[in-house]
Amino acid sequence: MIVVKTTREINMMQDACTLSARALKLAGEMVEPGVSTYEIDAAVKNYIEGEGGVPSTLGYGGYPASTCISVNSVVVHGIPSKKTILRSGDIVSIDICAYLNGYHGDNACTYACGAISEQAQRLLSATKECLYQGIAAAQAGHRVGDISSAVQRYAEARSYSVVRDFTGHGVGAKLHEEPSIPNFGTPGRGPRLIPGMTLAIEPMITAGDYHTRTLSDGWTAVTVDGSLAAHFEHTVCITPDGARIMTIP
Ligand code: MF3
Ligand code: CO
């Protein structure tokens, strides 16, 4: 079942989205050579809890941290660690979900650590643009497949690959709600988009092949071919005149 929210519910959910976006901004500002992903996670946990929220991922399905921090060929669900020290040239995907007032917000961004290669920069720019292409396609009356295909078209036209193993999703009182929002698909297919739906649109794009595998920790998802991966995500709400981004700091 796809939950359609009332205006009042969406206003309540805005607080969780704003908090998620502010936490992501804070995390992004910490990305520098020499910083451990553990330090970033600890700062985010402290910030979200200080604002009266709860990091949604902490304990979610057994996930052990308040952020997912995925470096270079890690696609998603990188577990923050004191042993993961950022280095200049790394690309660092940070995914943060916060729960406040009965609702979740969900957003992600891939940051450059120090100076990164031109190839890496191009991947980041293209993945961010994939997100905005997906958001632009998320019009009331359109279907989920219109979002999926907009993302896929933009990525593949630039010879990038779209990860299949993870998708965007509805978000609200639960972190993961229906519908699932793949980043590949067919225009005109899938559930119809209706004002009041709140969706996490989140392209995960690789510079190589799209296959991923999960490391023995049960979470860390990496590209099988070792290629770089980027991830950008916003929570949006469908309105009569397009999708409105809710995860703005
Ligand atoms: N932010 C992730 C998402 O977009 C959620 C992380 S799932 C967890 O779906 F299990 F790792 F917490
Ligand atoms: Co998400």
Short mmCIF file of C-alpha atoms and ligand atoms in Angstrom, two decimals:
data_model
loop_
_atom_site.label_atom_id
_atom_site.label_comp_id
_atom_site.label_asym_id
_atom_site.label_seq_id
_atom_site.Cartn_x
_atom_site.Cartn_y
_atom_site.Cartn_z
CA MET A 1 0.00 0.00 0.00
CA ILE A 2 1.29 3.46 -0.91
CA VAL A 3 0.68 5.97 1.89
CA VAL A 4 -0.64 9.34 0.69
CA LYS A 5 -0.06 12.02 3.33
CA THR A 6 -2.24 14.98 4.17
CA THR A 7 -0.78 18.49 4.10
CA ARG A 8 -0.67 18.40 7.90
CA GLU A 9 1.27 15.14 7.88
CA ILE A 10 3.70 16.48 5.31
CA ASN A 11 4.27 19.57 7.43
CA MET A 12 5.07 17.30 10.38
CA MET A 13 7.41 15.26 8.22
CA GLN A 14 9.23 18.39 7.10
CA ASP A 15 11.00 18.62 10.47
CA ALA A 16 12.59 15.18 10.04
CA CYS A 17 13.64 16.07 6.50
CA THR A 18 15.19 19.39 7.56
CA LEU A 19 17.04 17.65 10.38
CA SER A 20 18.31 14.95 7.99
CA ALA A 21 19.54 17.61 5.57
CA ARG A 22 21.29 19.61 8.29
CA ALA A 23 22.96 16.45 9.58
CA LEU A 24 24.15 15.62 6.06
CA LYS A 25 25.53 19.13 5.61
CA LEU A 26 27.44 18.82 8.88
CA ALA A 27 28.80 15.42 7.80
CA GLY A 28 29.85 16.77 4.41
CA GLU A 29 31.74 19.62 6.03
CA MET A 30 33.80 17.09 8.00
CA VAL A 31 35.02 15.25 4.87
CA GLU A 32 38.76 15.94 4.84
CA PRO A 33 41.94 13.90 4.53
CA GLY A 34 42.83 12.29 7.88
CA VAL A 35 39.30 12.16 9.29
CA SER A 36 37.87 8.73 10.14
CA THR A 37 34.36 7.81 9.07
CA TYR A 38 33.74 6.94 12.74
CA GLU A 39 34.32 10.58 13.74
CA ILE A 40 31.79 11.77 11.19
CA ASP A 41 29.26 9.19 12.38
CA ALA A 42 29.74 10.20 16.02
CA ALA A 43 29.24 13.89 15.21
CA VAL A 44 26.05 13.12 13.27
CA LYS A 45 24.65 10.95 16.06
CA ASN A 46 25.38 13.68 18.58
CA TYR A 47 23.79 16.35 16.39
CA ILE A 48 20.59 14.42 15.58
CA GLU A 49 20.08 13.36 19.19
CA GLY A 50 20.79 16.90 20.40
CA GLU A 51 17.97 18.13 18.17
CA GLY A 52 15.58 15.62 19.72
CA GLY A 53 15.72 13.16 16.82
CA VAL A 54 16.83 9.58 16.40
CA PRO A 55 19.26 8.35 13.72
CA SER A 56 16.91 6.03 11.79
CA THR A 57 19.58 3.59 10.68
CA LEU A 58 20.93 2.89 14.19
CA GLY A 59 19.67 -0.62 14.95
CA TYR A 60 17.63 -0.77 11.73
CA GLY A 61 17.70 -4.44 10.74
CA GLY A 62 20.74 -4.68 12.99
CA TYR A 63 22.66 -1.88 11.22
CA PRO A 64 25.21 -0.64 13.78
CA ALA A 65 25.62 3.09 13.01
CA SER A 66 23.91 6.46 12.61
CA THR A 67 25.16 7.01 9.05
CA CYS A 68 26.21 4.96 6.07
CA ILE A 69 29.58 6.17 4.76
CA SER A 70 30.67 4.50 1.54
CA VAL A 71 34.12 5.29 0.13
CA ASN A 72 35.17 4.89 -3.53
CA SER A 73 34.03 1.44 -4.76
CA VAL A 74 31.64 1.02 -1.82
CA VAL A 75 28.18 1.67 -3.26
CA VAL A 76 26.05 1.90 -0.11
CA HIS A 77 25.84 0.80 3.53
CA GLY A 78 29.50 1.40 4.36
CA ILE A 79 29.80 1.02 8.13
CA PRO A 80 31.68 3.92 9.75
CA SER A 81 34.92 2.79 11.35
CA LYS A 82 37.91 4.22 13.20
CA LYS A 83 39.99 2.24 10.70
CA THR A 84 38.52 3.99 7.66
CA ILE A 85 40.59 7.15 7.38
CA LEU A 86 39.69 9.43 4.49
CA ARG A 87 42.44 10.29 2.04
CA SER A 88 42.75 13.00 -0.57
CA GLY A 89 41.24 11.72 -3.82
CA ASP A 90 38.53 9.64 -2.15
CA ILE A 91 34.87 10.02 -3.05
CA VAL A 92 32.72 9.67 0.04
CA SER A 93 29.02 8.84 -0.13
CA ILE A 94 27.20 9.74 3.07
CA ASP A 95 23.61 8.60 3.62
CA ILE A 96 21.70 9.95 6.61
CA CYS A 97 18.18 9.26 7.85
CA ALA A 98 16.68 11.01 10.87
CA TYR A 99 13.45 10.28 12.75
CA LEU A 100 11.61 13.16 14.42
CA ASN A 101 7.92 13.85 15.25
CA GLY A 102 6.86 10.42 14.01
CA TYR A 103 8.46 10.68 10.57
CA HIS A 104 11.71 9.88 8.79
CA GLY A 105 13.77 11.99 6.41
CA ASP A 106 16.33 10.37 4.13
CA ASN A 107 19.10 11.94 2.07
CA ALA A 108 22.54 11.24 0.68
CA CYS A 109 25.36 12.99 -1.12
CA THR A 110 28.76 11.97 -2.47
CA TYR A 111 31.52 14.36 -1.42
CA ALA A 112 35.03 14.84 -2.75
CA CYS A 113 37.82 14.44 -0.20
CA GLY A 114 40.59 16.87 -1.11
CA ALA A 115 41.48 16.89 -4.81
CA ILE A 116 39.78 14.12 -6.80
CA SER A 117 40.39 12.95 -10.36
CA GLU A 118 38.52 14.49 -13.25
CA GLN A 119 36.87 11.09 -13.87
CA ALA A 120 35.63 10.96 -10.28
CA GLN A 121 34.36 14.54 -10.51
CA ARG A 122 32.45 13.70 -13.69
CA LEU A 123 30.83 10.70 -11.97
CA LEU A 124 29.72 12.89 -9.04
CA SER A 125 28.27 15.57 -11.31
CA ALA A 126 26.45 13.01 -13.46
CA THR A 127 24.99 11.16 -10.47
CA LYS A 128 23.75 14.41 -8.94
CA GLU A 129 22.17 15.31 -12.26
CA CYS A 130 20.56 11.82 -12.39
CA LEU A 131 18.85 12.68 -9.11
CA TYR A 132 17.56 15.98 -10.50
CA GLN A 133 16.39 14.27 -13.69
CA GLY A 134 14.49 11.78 -11.54
CA ILE A 135 12.97 14.56 -9.45
CA ALA A 136 11.91 16.46 -12.58
CA ALA A 137 10.13 13.32 -13.83
CA ALA A 138 8.29 12.88 -10.51
CA GLN A 139 5.16 14.76 -11.59
CA ALA A 140 1.67 14.00 -10.35
CA GLY A 141 0.00 11.76 -12.93
CA HIS A 142 3.31 10.29 -14.08
CA ARG A 143 4.40 6.82 -12.97
CA VAL A 144 7.34 5.45 -11.02
CA GLY A 145 8.80 4.11 -14.28
CA ASP A 146 9.10 7.70 -15.52
CA ILE A 147 11.46 8.48 -12.62
CA SER A 148 13.38 5.23 -13.17
CA SER A 149 13.84 5.73 -16.88
CA ALA A 150 14.84 9.40 -16.52
CA VAL A 151 17.66 8.38 -14.19
CA GLN A 152 18.73 5.46 -16.36
CA ARG A 153 18.68 7.45 -19.59
CA TYR A 154 20.89 10.20 -18.19
CA ALA A 155 23.40 7.77 -16.69
CA GLU A 156 23.67 5.37 -19.61
CA ALA A 157 23.96 8.18 -22.17
CA ARG A 158 27.23 8.98 -20.39
CA SER A 159 28.35 5.32 -20.30
CA TYR A 160 27.73 4.96 -16.58
CA SER A 161 25.87 2.02 -15.05
CA VAL A 162 22.82 2.03 -12.82
CA VAL A 163 22.95 -0.17 -9.75
CA ARG A 164 20.12 -2.74 -9.74
CA ASP A 165 20.50 -4.23 -6.27
CA PHE A 166 19.23 -1.18 -4.35
CA THR A 167 16.38 1.20 -5.06
CA GLY A 168 14.67 4.34 -3.87
CA HIS A 169 11.46 3.99 -1.88
CA GLY A 170 8.51 5.64 -0.24
CA VAL A 171 9.41 7.22 3.10
CA GLY A 172 7.27 8.51 5.95
CA ALA A 173 6.26 7.02 9.30
CA LYS A 174 8.40 4.09 8.18
CA LEU A 175 11.85 4.49 6.66
CA HIS A 176 11.01 2.19 3.78
CA GLU A 177 7.49 2.35 2.40
CA GLU A 178 6.01 1.46 -0.95
CA PRO A 179 6.59 2.07 -3.76
CA SER A 180 10.04 0.82 -4.58
CA ILE A 181 11.75 3.24 -7.00
CA PRO A 182 14.32 1.48 -9.17
CA ASN A 183 16.84 3.61 -11.04
CA PHE A 184 16.17 1.71 -14.25
CA GLY A 185 12.86 1.02 -15.95
CA THR A 186 10.28 1.83 -18.56
CA PRO A 187 8.40 5.14 -18.96
CA GLY A 188 4.68 4.86 -18.26
CA ARG A 189 5.05 1.73 -16.11
CA GLY A 190 4.63 1.23 -12.40
CA PRO A 191 2.45 2.92 -9.77
CA ARG A 192 0.98 6.32 -10.59
CA LEU A 193 2.33 9.32 -8.67
CA ILE A 194 -0.27 11.17 -6.60
CA PRO A 195 0.01 14.44 -4.63
CA GLY A 196 0.85 13.65 -1.01
CA MET A 197 3.22 10.78 -1.75
CA THR A 198 6.63 11.21 -0.13
CA LEU A 199 9.48 9.46 -1.90
CA ALA A 200 13.20 8.92 -1.43
CA ILE A 201 14.72 9.14 -4.91
CA GLU A 202 18.29 7.86 -4.82
CA PRO A 203 20.33 7.03 -7.90
CA MET A 204 23.39 4.85 -7.25
CA ILE A 205 25.64 5.06 -10.30
CA THR A 206 28.95 3.37 -11.10
CA ALA A 207 31.75 4.22 -13.48
CA GLY A 208 31.97 0.53 -14.49
CA ASP A 209 29.63 -2.43 -14.27
CA TYR A 210 26.46 -2.35 -12.15
CA HIS A 211 26.92 -5.61 -10.24
CA THR A 212 27.46 -5.36 -6.50
CA ARG A 213 28.36 -7.80 -3.76
CA THR A 214 28.04 -7.55 0.00
CA LEU A 215 31.11 -8.00 2.19
CA SER A 216 31.24 -10.51 5.04
CA ASP A 217 30.10 -7.82 7.53
CA GLY A 218 26.66 -8.34 6.01
CA TRP A 219 26.26 -4.67 4.96
CA THR A 220 29.05 -3.10 2.94
CA ALA A 221 27.97 -3.25 -0.72
CA VAL A 222 30.83 -2.84 -3.19
CA THR A 223 31.08 -2.90 -6.97
CA VAL A 224 32.21 -6.34 -8.13
CA ASP A 225 34.61 -4.79 -10.65
CA GLY A 226 36.07 -2.31 -8.14
CA SER A 227 34.80 0.71 -10.08
CA LEU A 228 33.86 3.96 -8.34
CA ALA A 229 30.26 4.47 -7.23
CA ALA A 230 28.30 7.61 -6.34
CA HIS A 231 24.98 8.11 -4.57
CA PHE A 232 22.74 11.19 -4.29
CA GLU A 233 19.36 11.17 -2.58
CA HIS A 234 16.56 13.54 -1.61
CA THR A 235 13.23 12.99 0.07
CA VAL A 236 10.59 14.72 -2.06
CA CYS A 237 6.86 15.15 -1.86
CA ILE A 238 4.61 14.97 -4.89
CA THR A 239 2.53 18.14 -5.30
CA PRO A 240 0.05 19.15 -8.03
CA ASP A 241 2.88 21.13 -9.60
CA GLY A 242 5.83 18.78 -9.41
CA ALA A 243 8.01 17.23 -6.77
CA ARG A 244 9.12 19.46 -3.91
CA ILE A 245 12.46 18.63 -2.30
CA MET A 246 11.98 18.25 1.47
CA THR A 247 15.59 17.54 2.46
CA ILE A 248 16.90 21.11 2.30
CA PRO A 249 18.95 22.35 5.27
N1 MF3 B 1 19.40 5.50 3.78
C1 MF3 B 1 19.22 4.15 3.37
C2 MF3 B 1 18.14 4.13 2.33
O1 MF3 B 1 18.10 5.02 1.58
C3 MF3 B 1 18.88 3.34 4.53
C4 MF3 B 1 20.03 2.65 5.05
S1 MF3 B 1 19.47 1.14 5.42
C5 MF3 B 1 20.36 0.57 6.70
O2 MF3 B 1 17.35 3.26 2.20
F1 MF3 B 1 19.83 -0.57 6.95
F2 MF3 B 1 21.60 0.52 6.35
F3 MF3 B 1 20.24 1.33 7.72
CO CO B 2 16.74 5.92 1.04
#
